[in-house]
Structures are given as structure tokens and as C-alpha cells.
PDB file of C-alpha atoms in Angstrom:
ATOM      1  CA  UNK A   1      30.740 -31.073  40.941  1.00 54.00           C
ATOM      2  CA  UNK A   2      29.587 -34.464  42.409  1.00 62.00           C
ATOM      3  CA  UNK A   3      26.347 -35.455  41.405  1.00 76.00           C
ATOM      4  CA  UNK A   4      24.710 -38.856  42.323  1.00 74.00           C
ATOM      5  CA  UNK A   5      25.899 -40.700  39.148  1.00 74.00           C
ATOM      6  CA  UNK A   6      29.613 -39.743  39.830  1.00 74.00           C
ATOM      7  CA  UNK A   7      29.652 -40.890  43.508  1.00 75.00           C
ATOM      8  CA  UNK A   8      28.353 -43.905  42.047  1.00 72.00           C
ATOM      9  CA  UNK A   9      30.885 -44.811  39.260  1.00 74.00           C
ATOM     10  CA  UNK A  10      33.373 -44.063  41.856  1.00 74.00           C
ATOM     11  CA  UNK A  11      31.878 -46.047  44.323  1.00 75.00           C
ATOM     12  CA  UNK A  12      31.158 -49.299  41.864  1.00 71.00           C
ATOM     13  CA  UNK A  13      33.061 -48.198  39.357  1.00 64.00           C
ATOM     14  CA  UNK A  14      32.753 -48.629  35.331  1.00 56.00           C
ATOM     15  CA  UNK A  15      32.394 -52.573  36.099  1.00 58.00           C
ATOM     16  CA  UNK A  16      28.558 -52.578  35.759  1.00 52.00           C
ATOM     17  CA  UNK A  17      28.977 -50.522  32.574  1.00 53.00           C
ATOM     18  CA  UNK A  18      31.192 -53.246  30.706  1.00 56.00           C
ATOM     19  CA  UNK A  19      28.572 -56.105  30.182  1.00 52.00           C
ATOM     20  CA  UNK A  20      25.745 -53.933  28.689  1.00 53.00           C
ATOM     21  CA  UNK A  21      28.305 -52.270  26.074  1.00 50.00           C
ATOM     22  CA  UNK A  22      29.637 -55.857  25.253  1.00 49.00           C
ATOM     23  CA  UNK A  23      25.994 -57.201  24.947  1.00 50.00           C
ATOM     24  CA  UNK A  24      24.864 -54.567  22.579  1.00 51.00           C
ATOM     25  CA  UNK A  25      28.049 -54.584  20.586  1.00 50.00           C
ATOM     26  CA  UNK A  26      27.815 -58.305  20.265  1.00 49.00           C
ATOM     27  CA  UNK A  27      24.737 -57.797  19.199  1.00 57.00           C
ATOM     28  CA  UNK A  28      25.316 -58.730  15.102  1.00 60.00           C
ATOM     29  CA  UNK A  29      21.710 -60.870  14.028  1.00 76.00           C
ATOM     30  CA  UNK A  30      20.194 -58.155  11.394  1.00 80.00           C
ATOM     31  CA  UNK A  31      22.746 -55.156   9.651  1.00 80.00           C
ATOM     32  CA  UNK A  32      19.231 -53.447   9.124  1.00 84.00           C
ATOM     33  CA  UNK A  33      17.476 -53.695  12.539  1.00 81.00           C
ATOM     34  CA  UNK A  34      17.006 -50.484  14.011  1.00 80.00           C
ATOM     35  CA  UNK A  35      17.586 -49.872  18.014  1.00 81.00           C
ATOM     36  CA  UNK A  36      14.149 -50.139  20.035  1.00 80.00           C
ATOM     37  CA  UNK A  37      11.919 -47.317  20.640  1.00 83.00           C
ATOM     38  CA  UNK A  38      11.847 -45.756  24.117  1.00 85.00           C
ATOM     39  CA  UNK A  39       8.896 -47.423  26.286  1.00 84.00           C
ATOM     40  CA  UNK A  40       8.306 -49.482  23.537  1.00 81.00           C
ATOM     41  CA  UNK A  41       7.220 -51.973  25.982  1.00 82.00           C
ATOM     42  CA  UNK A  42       4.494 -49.734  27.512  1.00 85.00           C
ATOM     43  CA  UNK A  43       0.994 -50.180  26.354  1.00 84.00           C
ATOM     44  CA  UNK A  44      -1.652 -47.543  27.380  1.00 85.00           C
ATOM     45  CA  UNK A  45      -4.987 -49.016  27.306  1.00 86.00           C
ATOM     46  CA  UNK A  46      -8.211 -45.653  26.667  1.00 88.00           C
ATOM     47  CA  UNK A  47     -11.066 -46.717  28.179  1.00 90.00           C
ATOM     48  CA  UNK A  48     -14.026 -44.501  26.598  1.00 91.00           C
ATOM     49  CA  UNK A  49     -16.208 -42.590  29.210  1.00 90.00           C
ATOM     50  CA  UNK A  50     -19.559 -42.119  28.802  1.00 91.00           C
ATOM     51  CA  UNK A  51     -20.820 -38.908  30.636  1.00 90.00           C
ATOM     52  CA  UNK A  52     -24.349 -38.671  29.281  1.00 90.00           C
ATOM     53  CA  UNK A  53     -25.991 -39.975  33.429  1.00 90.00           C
ATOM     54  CA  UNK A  54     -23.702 -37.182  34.818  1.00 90.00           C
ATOM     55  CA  UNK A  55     -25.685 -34.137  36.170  1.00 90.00           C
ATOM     56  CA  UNK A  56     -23.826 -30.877  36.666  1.00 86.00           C
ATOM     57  CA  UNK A  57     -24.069 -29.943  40.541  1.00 87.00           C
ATOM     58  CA  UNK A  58     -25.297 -26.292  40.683  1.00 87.00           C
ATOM     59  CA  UNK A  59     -22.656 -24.258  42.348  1.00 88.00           C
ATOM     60  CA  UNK A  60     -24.642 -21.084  43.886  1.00 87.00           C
ATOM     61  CA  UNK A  61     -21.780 -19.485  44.858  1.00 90.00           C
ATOM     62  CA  UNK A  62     -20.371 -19.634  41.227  1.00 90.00           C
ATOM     63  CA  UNK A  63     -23.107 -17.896  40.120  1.00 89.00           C
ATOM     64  CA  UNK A  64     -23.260 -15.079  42.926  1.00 92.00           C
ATOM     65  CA  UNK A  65     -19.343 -14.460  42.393  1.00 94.00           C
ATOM     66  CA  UNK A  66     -20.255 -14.731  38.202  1.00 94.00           C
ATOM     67  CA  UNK A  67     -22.906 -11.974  38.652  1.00 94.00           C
ATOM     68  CA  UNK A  68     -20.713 -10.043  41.174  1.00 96.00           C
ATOM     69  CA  UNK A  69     -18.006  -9.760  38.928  1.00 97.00           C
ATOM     70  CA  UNK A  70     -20.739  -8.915  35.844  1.00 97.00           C
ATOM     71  CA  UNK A  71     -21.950  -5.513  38.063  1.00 97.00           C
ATOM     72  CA  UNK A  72     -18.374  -4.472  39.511  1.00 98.00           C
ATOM     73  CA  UNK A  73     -17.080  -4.469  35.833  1.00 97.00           C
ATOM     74  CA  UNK A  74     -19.909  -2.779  34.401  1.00 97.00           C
ATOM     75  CA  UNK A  75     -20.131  -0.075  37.186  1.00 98.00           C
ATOM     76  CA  UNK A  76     -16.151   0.667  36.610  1.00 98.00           C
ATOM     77  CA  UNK A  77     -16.747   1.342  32.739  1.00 97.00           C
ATOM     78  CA  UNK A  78     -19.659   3.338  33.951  1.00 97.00           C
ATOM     79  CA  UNK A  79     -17.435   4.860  36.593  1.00 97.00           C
ATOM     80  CA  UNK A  80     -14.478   5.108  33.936  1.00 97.00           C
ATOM     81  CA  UNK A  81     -16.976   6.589  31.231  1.00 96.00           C
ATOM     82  CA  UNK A  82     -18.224   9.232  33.493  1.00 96.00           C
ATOM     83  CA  UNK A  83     -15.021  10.633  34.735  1.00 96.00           C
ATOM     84  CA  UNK A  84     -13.176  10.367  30.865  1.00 96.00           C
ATOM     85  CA  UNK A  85     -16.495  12.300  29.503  1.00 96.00           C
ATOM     86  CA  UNK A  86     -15.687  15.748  30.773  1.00 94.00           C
ATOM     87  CA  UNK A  87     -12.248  16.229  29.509  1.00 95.00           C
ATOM     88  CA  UNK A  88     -13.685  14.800  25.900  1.00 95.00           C
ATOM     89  CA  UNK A  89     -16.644  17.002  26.386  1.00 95.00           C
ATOM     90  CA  UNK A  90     -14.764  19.949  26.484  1.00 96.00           C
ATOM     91  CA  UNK A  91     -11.973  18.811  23.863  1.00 95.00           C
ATOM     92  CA  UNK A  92     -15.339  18.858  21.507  1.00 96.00           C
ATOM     93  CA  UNK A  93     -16.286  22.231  22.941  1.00 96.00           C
ATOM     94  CA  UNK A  94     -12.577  23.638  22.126  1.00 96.00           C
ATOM     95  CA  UNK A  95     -12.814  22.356  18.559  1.00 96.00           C
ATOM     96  CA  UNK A  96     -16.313  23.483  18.024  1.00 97.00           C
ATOM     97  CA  UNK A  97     -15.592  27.315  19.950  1.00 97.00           C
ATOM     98  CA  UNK A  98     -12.021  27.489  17.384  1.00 97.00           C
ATOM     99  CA  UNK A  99     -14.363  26.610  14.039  1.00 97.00           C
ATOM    100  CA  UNK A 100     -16.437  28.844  15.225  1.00 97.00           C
ATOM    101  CA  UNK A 101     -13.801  32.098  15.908  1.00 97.00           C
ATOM    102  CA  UNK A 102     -12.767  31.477  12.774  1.00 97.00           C
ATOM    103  CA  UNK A 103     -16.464  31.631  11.011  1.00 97.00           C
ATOM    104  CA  UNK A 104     -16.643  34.913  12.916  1.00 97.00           C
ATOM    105  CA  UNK A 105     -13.556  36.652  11.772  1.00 97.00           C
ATOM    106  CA  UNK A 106     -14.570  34.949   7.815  1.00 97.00           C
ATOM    107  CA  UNK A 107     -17.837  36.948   8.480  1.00 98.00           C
ATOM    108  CA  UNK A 108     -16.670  40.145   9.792  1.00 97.00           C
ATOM    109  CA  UNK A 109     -14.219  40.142   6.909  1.00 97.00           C
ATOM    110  CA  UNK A 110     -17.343  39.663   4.863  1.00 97.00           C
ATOM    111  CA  UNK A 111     -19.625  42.182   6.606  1.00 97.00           C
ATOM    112  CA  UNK A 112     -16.716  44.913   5.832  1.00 97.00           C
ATOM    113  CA  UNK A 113     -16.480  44.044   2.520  1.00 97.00           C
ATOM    114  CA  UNK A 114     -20.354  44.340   2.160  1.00 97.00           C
ATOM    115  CA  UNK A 115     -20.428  47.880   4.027  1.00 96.00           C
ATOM    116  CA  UNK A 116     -17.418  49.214   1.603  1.00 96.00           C
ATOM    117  CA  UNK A 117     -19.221  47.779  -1.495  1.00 95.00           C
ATOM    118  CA  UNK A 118     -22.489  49.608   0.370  1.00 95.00           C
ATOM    119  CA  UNK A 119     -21.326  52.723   0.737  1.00 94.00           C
ATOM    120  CA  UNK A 120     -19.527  52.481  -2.882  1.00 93.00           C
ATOM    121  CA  UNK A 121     -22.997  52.172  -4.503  1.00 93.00           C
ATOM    122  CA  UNK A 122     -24.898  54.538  -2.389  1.00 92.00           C
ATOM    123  CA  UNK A 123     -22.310  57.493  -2.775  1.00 93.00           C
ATOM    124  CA  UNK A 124     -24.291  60.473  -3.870  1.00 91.00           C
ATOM    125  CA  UNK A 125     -21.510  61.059  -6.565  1.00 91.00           C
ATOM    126  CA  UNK A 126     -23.252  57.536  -7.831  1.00 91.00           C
ATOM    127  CA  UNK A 127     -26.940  58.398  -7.587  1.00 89.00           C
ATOM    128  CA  UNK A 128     -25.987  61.222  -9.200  1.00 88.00           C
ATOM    129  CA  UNK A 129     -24.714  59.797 -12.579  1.00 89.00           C
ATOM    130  CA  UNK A 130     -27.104  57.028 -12.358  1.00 89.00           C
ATOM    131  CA  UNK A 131     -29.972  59.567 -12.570  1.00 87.00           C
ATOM    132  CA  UNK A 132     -28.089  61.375 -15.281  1.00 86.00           C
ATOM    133  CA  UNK A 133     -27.841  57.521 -17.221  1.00 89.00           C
ATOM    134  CA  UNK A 134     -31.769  56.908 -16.885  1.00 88.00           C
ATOM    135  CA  UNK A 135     -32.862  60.450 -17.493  1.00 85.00           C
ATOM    136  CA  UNK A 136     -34.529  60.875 -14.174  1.00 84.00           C
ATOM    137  CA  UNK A 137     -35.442  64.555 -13.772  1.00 80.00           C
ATOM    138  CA  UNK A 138     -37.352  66.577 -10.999  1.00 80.00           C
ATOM    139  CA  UNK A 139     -40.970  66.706 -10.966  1.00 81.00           C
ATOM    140  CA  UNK A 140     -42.283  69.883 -11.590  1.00 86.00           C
ATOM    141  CA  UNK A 141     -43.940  71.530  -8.727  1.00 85.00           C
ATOM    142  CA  UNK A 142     -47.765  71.370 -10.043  1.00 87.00           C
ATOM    143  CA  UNK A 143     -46.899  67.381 -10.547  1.00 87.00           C
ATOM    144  CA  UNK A 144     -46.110  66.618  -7.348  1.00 87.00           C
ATOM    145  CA  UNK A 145     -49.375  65.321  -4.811  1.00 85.00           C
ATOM    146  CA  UNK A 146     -48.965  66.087  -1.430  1.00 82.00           C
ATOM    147  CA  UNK A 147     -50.785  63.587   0.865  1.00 78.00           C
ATOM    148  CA  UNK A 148     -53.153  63.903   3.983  1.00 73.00           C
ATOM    149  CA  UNK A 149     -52.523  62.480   6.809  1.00 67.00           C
ATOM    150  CA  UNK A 150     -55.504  61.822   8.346  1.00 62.00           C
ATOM    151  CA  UNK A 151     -56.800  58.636  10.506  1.00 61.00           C
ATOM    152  CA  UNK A 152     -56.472  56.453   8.065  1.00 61.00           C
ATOM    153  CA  UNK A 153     -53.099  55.030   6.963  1.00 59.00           C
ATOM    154  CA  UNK A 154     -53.714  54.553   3.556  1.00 61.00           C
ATOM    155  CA  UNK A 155     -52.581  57.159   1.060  1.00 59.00           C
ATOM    156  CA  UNK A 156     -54.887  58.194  -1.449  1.00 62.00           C
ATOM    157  CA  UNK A 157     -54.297  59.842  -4.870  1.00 67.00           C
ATOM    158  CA  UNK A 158     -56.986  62.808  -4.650  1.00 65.00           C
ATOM    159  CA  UNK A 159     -57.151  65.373  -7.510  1.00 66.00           C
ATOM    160  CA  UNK A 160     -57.063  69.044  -6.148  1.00 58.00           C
TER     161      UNK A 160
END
């Protein structure tokens, strides 16, 4: 490939390249002077600004598009927000309706239990030997006290 520096040396050849090798070669003053820095030479002179007079310009533009862009991104996470909160809504609801299937069938479970144990104690083979354990025995028939029922609704204990 040719570049710019190749069609040169070909051009002029390595003749311009033989005095600046010899120079720095020759070059034998200090064994312990290093080579110079590149743009050693250049000196960059800071001039300190002061800014304090400066007034900002007011840029009403700036602030419409600042504004502009404000509302547009809060009406798309209101926007965003309102169409997301449906689905999560009812991802909530299918939780909550599962939790509470299974509270249902814990209950029923339970009710059944209850009934069985229910019916256990109320069996009249059960009354039976419970009277028979406390002594319970019929009243006789001149003990019992058979009540009016009259207008009122309170029973009263009337000797006869």
C-alpha cells in the first residue's frame, strides 16, 4: 500500500533522513541526559475567568419543553400504572380466592368432624348410660306440674 510517507521517501529518498540520525548520534555532551519531552517547547498560559457579572439569559422555551417532558412522563407511568393494575389486581384476587378454597375445604373437614363427634354424644344409647351414671330417674306422676298457657308468657309454679 502507498501511503503519503512512502511516495515521499521514494520521491526524495532516505537523503533527508541521514543528517538528523547523524546529528542525534553525534550527539555525545552528557551520558545521563535524557531525550526531550514531546512539546516541551509549548507553554499554555490559563487565564482565570471571572463569571460572577454574567446573568443567565432565560430560555422560555427550555422551560416549556422541561415542563412538557415533566407531564408526558408522568401521564405514561399513569397510563402504564393503569393498564399493569388489572392483571395484578386479579393475580391478588387468584391468590386470595385459592387461600380461601382451601379455608373452605379445612372447614368443611372440620364441620364433619363436629357433626360425627355431635351425633356420637347425642346417641340415645349415650343419654341413656349417662342417666344411668348420675342416677337420673323419672318423676313420678303426682311430681310433675303441668303449666297454663294463658296470655302471659311467663310460667308460673302454682300448687294444685
Amino acid at each position: 500500500m502507498a501511503t503519503l510517507t512512502n511516495i515521499l521517501n521514494r520521491l526524495v529518498g532516505a537523503k533527508v533522513y541521514e543528517g538528523t540520525a547523524t546529528r542525534t548520534a553525534g550527539r555525545t555532551d552528557d551520558p545521563y541526559a535524557l531525550r526531550a519531552i514531546a512539546n516541551e517547547d509549548i507553554y499554555f498560559f490559563v487565564k482565570e475567568i471571572n463569571n460572577n457579572r454574567v446573568v443567565r439569559e432565560s430560555d422560555p422555551e427550555g422551560r416549556t419543553a422541561c415542563w412538557r417532558l415533566i407531564a408526558s412522563a408522568g401521564a405514561t407511568a399513569v397510563l402504564l400504572a393503569g393498564v399493569l393494575l388489572p392483571s395484578a389486581y386479579g393475580l391478588l384476587a387468584g391468590y386470595q380466592i385459592q387461600s380461601l378454597k382451601r379455608e373452605q375445604s379445612r372447614m368443611s373437614a372440620e364441620l364433619s368432624t363436629l357433626e360425627l363427634e355431635e351425633a356420637r354424644l347425642l346417641s340415645p344409647a349415650r343419654l341413656e348410660e349417662l342417666a344411668r351414671d348420675q342416677q337420673f330417674l323419672d318423676p313420678a306422676p303426682r311430681k310433675v306440674v303441668y303449666l297454663e298457657g294463658g296470655k302471659s308468657s311467663l310460667a308460673f309454679n302454682v300448687k294444685k
